[in-house]
Short mmCIF file of N, CA and C in Angstrom, two decimals:
data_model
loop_
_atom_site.label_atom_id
_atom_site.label_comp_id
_atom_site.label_asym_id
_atom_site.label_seq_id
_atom_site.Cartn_x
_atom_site.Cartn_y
_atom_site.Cartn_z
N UNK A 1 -92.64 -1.82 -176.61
CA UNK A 1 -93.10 -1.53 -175.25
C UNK A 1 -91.99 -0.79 -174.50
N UNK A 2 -92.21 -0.03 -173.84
CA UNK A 2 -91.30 0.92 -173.31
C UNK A 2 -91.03 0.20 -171.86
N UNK A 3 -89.80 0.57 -171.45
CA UNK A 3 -89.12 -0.23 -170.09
C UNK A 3 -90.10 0.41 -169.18
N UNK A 4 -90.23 1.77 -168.96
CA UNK A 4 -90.74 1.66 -167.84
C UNK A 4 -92.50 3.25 -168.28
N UNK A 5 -92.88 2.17 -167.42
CA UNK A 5 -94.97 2.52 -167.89
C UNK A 5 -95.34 2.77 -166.50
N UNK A 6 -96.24 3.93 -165.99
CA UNK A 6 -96.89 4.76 -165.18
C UNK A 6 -98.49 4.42 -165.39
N UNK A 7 -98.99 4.28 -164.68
CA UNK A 7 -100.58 4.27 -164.86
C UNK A 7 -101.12 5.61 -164.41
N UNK A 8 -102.01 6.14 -164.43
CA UNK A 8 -102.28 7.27 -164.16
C UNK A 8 -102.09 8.36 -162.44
N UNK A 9 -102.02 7.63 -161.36
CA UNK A 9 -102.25 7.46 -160.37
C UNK A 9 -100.57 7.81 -160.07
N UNK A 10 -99.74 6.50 -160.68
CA UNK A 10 -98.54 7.15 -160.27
C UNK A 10 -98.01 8.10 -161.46
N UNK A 11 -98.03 8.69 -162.46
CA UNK A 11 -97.78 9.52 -163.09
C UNK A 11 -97.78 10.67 -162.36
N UNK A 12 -99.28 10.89 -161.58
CA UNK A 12 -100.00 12.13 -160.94
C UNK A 12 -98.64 11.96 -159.55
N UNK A 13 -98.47 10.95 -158.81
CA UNK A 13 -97.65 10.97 -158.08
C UNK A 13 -96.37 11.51 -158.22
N UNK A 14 -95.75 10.85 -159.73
CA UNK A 14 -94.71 11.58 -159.98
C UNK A 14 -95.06 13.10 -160.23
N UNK A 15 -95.09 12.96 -160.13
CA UNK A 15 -95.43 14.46 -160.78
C UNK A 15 -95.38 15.35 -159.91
N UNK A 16 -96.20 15.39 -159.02
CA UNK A 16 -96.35 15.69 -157.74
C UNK A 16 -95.08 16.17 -156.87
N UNK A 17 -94.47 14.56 -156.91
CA UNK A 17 -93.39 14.76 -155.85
C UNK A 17 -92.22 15.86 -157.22
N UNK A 18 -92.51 15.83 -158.38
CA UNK A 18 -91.15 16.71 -158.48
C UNK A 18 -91.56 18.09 -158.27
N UNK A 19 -92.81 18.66 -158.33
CA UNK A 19 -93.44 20.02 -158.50
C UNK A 19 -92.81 19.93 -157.12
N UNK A 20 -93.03 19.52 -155.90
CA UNK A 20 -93.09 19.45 -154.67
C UNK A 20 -91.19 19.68 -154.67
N UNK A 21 -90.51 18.92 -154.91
CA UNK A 21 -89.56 18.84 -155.14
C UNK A 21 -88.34 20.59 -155.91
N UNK A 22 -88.78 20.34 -156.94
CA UNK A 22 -88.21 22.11 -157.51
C UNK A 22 -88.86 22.92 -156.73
N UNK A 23 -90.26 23.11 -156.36
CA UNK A 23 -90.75 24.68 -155.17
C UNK A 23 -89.79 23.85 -154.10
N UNK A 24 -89.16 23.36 -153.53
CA UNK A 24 -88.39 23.26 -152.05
C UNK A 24 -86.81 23.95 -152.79
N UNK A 25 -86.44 23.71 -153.82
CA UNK A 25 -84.97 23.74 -154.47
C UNK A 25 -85.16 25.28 -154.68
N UNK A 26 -86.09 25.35 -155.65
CA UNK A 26 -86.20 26.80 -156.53
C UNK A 26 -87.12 27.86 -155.46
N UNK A 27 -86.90 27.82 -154.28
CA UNK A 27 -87.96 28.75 -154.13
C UNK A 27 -89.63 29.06 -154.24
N UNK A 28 -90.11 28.19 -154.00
CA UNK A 28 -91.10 28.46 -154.54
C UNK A 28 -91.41 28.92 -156.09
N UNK A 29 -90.68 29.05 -156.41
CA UNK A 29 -90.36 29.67 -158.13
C UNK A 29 -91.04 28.78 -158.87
N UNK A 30 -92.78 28.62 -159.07
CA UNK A 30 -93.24 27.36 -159.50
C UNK A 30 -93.29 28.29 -161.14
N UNK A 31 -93.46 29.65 -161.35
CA UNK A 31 -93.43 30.58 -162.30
C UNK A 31 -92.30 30.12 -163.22
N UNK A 32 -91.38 29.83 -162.66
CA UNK A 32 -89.90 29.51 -163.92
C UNK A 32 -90.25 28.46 -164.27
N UNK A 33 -90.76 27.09 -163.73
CA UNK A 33 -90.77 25.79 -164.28
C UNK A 33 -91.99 25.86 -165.19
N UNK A 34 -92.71 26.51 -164.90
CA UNK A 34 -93.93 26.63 -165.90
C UNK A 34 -93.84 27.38 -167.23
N UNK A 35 -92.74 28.50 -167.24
CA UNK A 35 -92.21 29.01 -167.92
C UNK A 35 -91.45 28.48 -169.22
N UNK A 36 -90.50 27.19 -167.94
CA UNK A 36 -89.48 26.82 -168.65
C UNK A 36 -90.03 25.51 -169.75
N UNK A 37 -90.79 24.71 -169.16
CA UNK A 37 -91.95 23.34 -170.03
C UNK A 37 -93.37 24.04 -170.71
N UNK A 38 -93.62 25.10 -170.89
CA UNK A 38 -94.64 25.80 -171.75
C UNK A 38 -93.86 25.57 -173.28
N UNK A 39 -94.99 24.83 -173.84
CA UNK A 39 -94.74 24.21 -175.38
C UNK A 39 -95.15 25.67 -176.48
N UNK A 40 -94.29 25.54 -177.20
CA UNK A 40 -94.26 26.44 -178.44
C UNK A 40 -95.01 26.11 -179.07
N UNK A 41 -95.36 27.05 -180.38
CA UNK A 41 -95.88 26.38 -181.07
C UNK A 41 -95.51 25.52 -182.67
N UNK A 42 -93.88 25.83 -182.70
CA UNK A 42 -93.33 24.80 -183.46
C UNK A 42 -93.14 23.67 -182.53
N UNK A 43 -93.76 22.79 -181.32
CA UNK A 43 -93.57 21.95 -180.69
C UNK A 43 -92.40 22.09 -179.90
N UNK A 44 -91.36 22.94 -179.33
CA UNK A 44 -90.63 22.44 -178.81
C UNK A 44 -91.06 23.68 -177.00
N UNK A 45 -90.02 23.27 -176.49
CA UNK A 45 -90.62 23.77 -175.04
C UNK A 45 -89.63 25.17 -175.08
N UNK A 46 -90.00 25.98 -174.33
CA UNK A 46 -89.36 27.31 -174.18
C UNK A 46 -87.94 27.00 -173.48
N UNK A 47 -87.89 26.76 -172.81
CA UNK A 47 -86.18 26.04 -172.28
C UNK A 47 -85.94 24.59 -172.83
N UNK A 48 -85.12 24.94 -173.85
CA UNK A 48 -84.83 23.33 -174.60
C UNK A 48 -84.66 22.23 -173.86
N UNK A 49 -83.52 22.49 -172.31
CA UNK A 49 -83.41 21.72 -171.72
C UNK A 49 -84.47 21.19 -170.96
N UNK A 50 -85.16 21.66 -170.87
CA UNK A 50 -86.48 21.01 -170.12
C UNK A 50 -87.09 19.72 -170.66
N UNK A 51 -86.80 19.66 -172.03
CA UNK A 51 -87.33 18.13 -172.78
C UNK A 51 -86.42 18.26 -173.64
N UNK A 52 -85.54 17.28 -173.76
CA UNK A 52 -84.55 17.25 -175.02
C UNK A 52 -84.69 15.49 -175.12
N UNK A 53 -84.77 15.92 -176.39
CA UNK A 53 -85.57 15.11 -177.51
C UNK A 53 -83.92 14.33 -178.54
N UNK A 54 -84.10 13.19 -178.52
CA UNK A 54 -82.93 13.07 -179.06
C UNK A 54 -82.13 12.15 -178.56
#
């Protein structure tokens, strides 16, 4: 069981507040973050750092 579990509701919340969060930091720049977490198709994400696995 994993320490910490989201139900759907606050997932969407999180979520939320970080989209909300990087467009206030980045500019509105919602284009780079979408950029940067768009999955490959050997599975990994286009900016490694965006999910590092490991």
């Amino acid at each position: 069981m994993s320490r910490y579990e989201l139900n759907e509701r606050e997932a969407f919340v999180a979520m939320s507040r970080f989209v909300w969060q990087f467009a206030n930091r980045a500019g509105d720049d919602l284009l780079t973050l979408l950029g940067d977490i768009h999955i490959k198709a050997d599975g990994g994400t286009t900016d490694p750092a965006a999910w590092r696995t490991g």
